[in-house]
Coordinates of C-alpha atoms and ligand atoms in Angstrom, one line a residue:
X1 CA 2.9 -35.2 23.4
X2 CA -0.7 -34.3 23.5
X3 CA -0.3 -31.2 25.5
X4 CA 2.5 -30.0 23.5
X5 CA 0.7 -30.3 20.3
X6 CA -2.1 -28.4 21.7
X7 CA 0.3 -25.9 22.8
X8 CA 1.5 -25.5 19.3
X9 CA -1.9 -25.2 18.0
X10 CA -2.8 -22.5 20.6
X11 CA 0.3 -20.6 19.7
X12 CA -0.5 -20.8 15.7
X13 CA -3.9 -19.9 16.8
X14 CA -2.6 -16.5 18.7
X15 CA -0.1 -15.8 15.9
X16 CA -2.9 -16.0 13.4
X17 CA -5.3 -13.7 15.1
X18 CA -2.5 -11.3 15.9
X19 CA -1.3 -11.0 12.4
X20 CA -5.1 -10.7 11.2
X21 CA -5.2 -7.7 13.7
X22 CA -2.0 -5.9 12.8
X23 CA -3.4 -5.3 9.4
X24 CA -3.3 -6.7 6.1
X25 CA 0.4 -6.5 5.5
X26 CA 0.9 -10.3 5.9
X27 CA -2.3 -10.9 3.9
X28 CA -0.7 -8.9 0.9
X29 CA 2.6 -10.6 1.2
X30 CA 0.9 -13.9 1.0
X31 CA -1.1 -12.8 -1.8
X32 CA 2.0 -11.4 -3.7
X33 CA 3.9 -14.8 -3.0
X34 CA 1.1 -17.0 -4.4
X35 CA 1.9 -15.5 -7.9
X36 CA 5.0 -17.3 -8.7
X37 CA 7.1 -20.3 -8.0
X38 CA 8.8 -20.0 -4.3
X39 CA 12.1 -20.2 -6.0
X40 CA 11.4 -16.3 -7.1
X41 CA 9.1 -15.2 -4.4
X42 CA 11.6 -16.1 -1.6
X43 CA 14.0 -13.6 -2.4
X44 CA 11.8 -11.1 -4.4
X45 CA 11.0 -7.6 -3.3
X46 CA 7.2 -7.4 -2.1
X47 CA 5.5 -4.0 -2.8
X48 CA 2.1 -3.0 -2.4
X49 CA 0.0 -0.8 -4.8
X50 CA -0.4 2.8 -4.3
X51 CA -3.0 3.5 -1.6
X52 CA -4.5 6.4 -3.6
X53 CA -4.5 7.5 -7.3
X54 CA -0.9 8.8 -8.2
X55 CA 0.5 7.5 -5.1
X56 CA 3.7 5.7 -4.6
X57 CA 4.0 2.1 -4.3
X58 CA 5.1 1.0 -0.8
X59 CA 7.8 -1.9 -0.3
X60 CA 6.5 -4.6 2.1
X61 CA 9.6 -6.4 2.1
X62 CA 13.0 -6.0 0.4
X63 CA 14.3 -8.7 -1.8
X64 CA 17.6 -9.3 -4.0
X65 CA 16.5 -11.2 -7.2
X66 CA 15.3 -8.2 -9.4
X67 CA 11.8 -9.5 -9.2
X68 CA 8.9 -7.5 -7.6
X69 CA 5.9 -9.3 -6.2
X70 CA 2.5 -7.6 -5.9
X71 CA -0.5 -8.7 -4.2
X72 CA -3.8 -8.7 -6.1
X73 CA -5.0 -5.3 -7.1
X74 CA -7.6 -3.9 -4.7
X75 CA -9.9 -2.7 -7.8
X76 CA -10.1 -6.3 -9.0
X77 CA -10.9 -7.7 -5.7
X78 CA -7.5 -9.3 -5.3
X79 CA -7.4 -12.4 -7.7
X80 CA -4.5 -11.1 -9.7
X81 CA -1.4 -10.9 -8.0
X82 CA 1.9 -10.9 -10.0
X83 CA 5.8 -11.1 -9.8
X84 CA 7.5 -8.9 -12.2
X85 CA 11.0 -8.3 -13.4
X86 CA 12.6 -4.9 -14.1
X87 CA 11.3 -4.7 -18.0
X88 CA 7.8 -5.6 -16.7
X89 CA 8.0 -3.2 -13.9
X90 CA 8.6 -0.5 -16.5
X91 CA 5.8 -2.0 -18.6
X92 CA 3.4 -1.6 -15.6
X93 CA 4.4 2.1 -15.0
X94 CA 3.8 2.9 -18.6
X95 CA 0.4 1.2 -18.8
X96 CA -0.6 2.8 -15.6
X97 CA 0.3 6.2 -17.0
X98 CA -0.8 5.5 -20.4
X99 CA 2.8 6.3 -21.8
X100 CA 4.7 4.8 -24.6
X101 CA 6.6 1.5 -23.9
X102 CA 9.5 -0.2 -25.5
X103 CA 11.8 -2.8 -24.2
X104 CA 15.3 -3.6 -25.2
X105 CA 15.6 -6.7 -23.0
X106 CA 13.1 -9.6 -22.7
X107 CA 10.8 -9.5 -19.8
X108 CA 9.2 -12.0 -17.5
X109 CA 6.3 -11.5 -15.4
X110 CA 4.2 -14.4 -13.4
X111 CA 0.5 -14.4 -12.7
X112 CA 0.1 -18.1 -11.6
X113 CA -3.2 -17.4 -9.8
X114 CA -4.7 -16.0 -13.2
X115 CA -5.5 -12.4 -13.9
X116 CA -8.7 -10.4 -13.8
X117 CA -11.0 -10.0 -16.6
X118 CA -10.1 -7.8 -19.6
X119 CA -10.0 -7.3 -23.2
X120 CA -7.4 -9.2 -25.3
X121 CA -6.7 -6.3 -27.7
X122 CA -7.7 -2.9 -25.7
X123 CA -5.4 -2.3 -22.8
X124 CA -7.7 0.1 -21.2
X125 CA -11.2 -1.5 -22.0
X126 CA -13.2 -1.8 -18.6
X127 CA -16.0 -3.9 -20.0
X128 CA -16.8 -6.7 -22.7
X129 CA -17.9 -5.2 -26.2
X130 CA -18.8 -7.2 -29.4
X131 CA -15.4 -6.9 -30.8
X132 CA -13.0 -6.2 -28.1
X133 CA -12.2 -10.2 -27.5
X134 CA -12.9 -10.0 -23.7
X135 CA -11.1 -12.7 -21.5
X136 CA -12.5 -14.2 -18.4
X137 CA -8.9 -13.7 -16.8
X138 CA -9.0 -17.0 -15.0
X139 CA -5.9 -18.4 -17.0
X140 CA -2.9 -18.8 -14.6
X141 CA 0.0 -17.5 -17.2
X142 CA 3.6 -16.4 -17.7
X143 CA 4.0 -13.3 -19.4
X144 CA 6.7 -12.5 -21.8
X145 CA 8.0 -9.1 -23.4
X146 CA 10.1 -9.1 -26.4
X147 CA 11.9 -5.9 -27.7
X148 CA 10.9 -6.7 -31.4
X149 CA 7.1 -7.2 -32.2
X150 CA 8.0 -8.5 -35.5
X151 CA 9.4 -11.8 -33.5
X152 CA 5.8 -12.5 -32.4
X153 CA 4.6 -13.2 -36.0
X154 CA 3.0 -16.5 -36.6
X155 CA 1.8 -16.9 -32.8
X156 CA -2.0 -17.3 -32.2
X157 CA -3.5 -14.1 -31.1
X158 CA -6.2 -15.5 -29.1
X159 CA -6.0 -18.4 -26.3
X160 CA -8.5 -20.7 -28.0
X161 CA -5.6 -23.1 -28.8
X162 CA -4.6 -23.6 -25.2
X163 CA -0.8 -22.4 -25.8
X164 CA 0.8 -19.3 -25.8
X165 CA -0.8 -16.2 -27.5
X166 CA -0.2 -12.7 -28.2
X167 CA -2.1 -10.0 -26.1
X168 CA -2.4 -6.2 -26.9
X169 CA -1.3 -6.7 -30.3
X170 CA -0.4 -3.5 -32.4
X171 CA -0.2 -1.7 -29.2
X172 CA 2.9 -0.6 -26.9
X173 CA 1.9 -3.1 -24.4
X174 CA 2.1 -6.2 -26.6
X175 CA 3.5 -9.3 -24.9
X176 CA 3.1 -13.2 -25.1
X177 CA 0.5 -15.0 -22.5
X178 CA 1.9 -18.5 -21.8
X179 CA -0.8 -20.7 -19.9
X180 CA 0.6 -22.2 -16.8
X181 CA -0.6 -24.4 -14.1
X182 CA -2.4 -22.8 -11.2
X183 CA 0.4 -22.3 -8.3
X184 CA -0.6 -23.6 -4.9
X185 CA 1.6 -22.5 -2.5
X186 CA 0.5 -24.7 0.2
X187 CA 2.3 -27.6 -1.5
X188 CA 5.6 -25.7 -1.0
X189 CA 5.3 -23.7 2.1
X190 CA 6.2 -25.3 5.4
Ligands
CU201 CU1 -0.9 -11.2 -17.0

């Protein structure tokens, strides 16, 4: 028994160092899959961010459930992986290209490791100012898009109350941020 478990340990060790050597694809998939419950990530498509600005996203693993999971963004040291449905992928494209955005369907996006720091009201702010409601980013959350911004009336507009709030109000990129428990994939992976 002892030698068997020793062999298994050695095998894991070998597999571990092999995947580290063959590049960061496995690490990227793992990062992407840490962003949402396994029920979603298991059959989601996994993509990587474009290698250079204006480049194409790369498919790391094809999926079937309509969700696309992305590893943490290189620019933000990788702490903001996400799993997005179709409306959210369109949102992301519009946001990256600074285009208008509107959705006729609700959208759901998971960021259960939290996000990167940013402004609650300015989609393109890169640093805190006196009045841009800077957020630390370390709130794991579910993001919800609604077709009609007027449906968001009456919701809190800051995270101060601990529950869902409206981010990027009065912009094309408005959505609900719903705080969630941080996802710990090691609890569910074998
Ligand atoms: Cu988010």
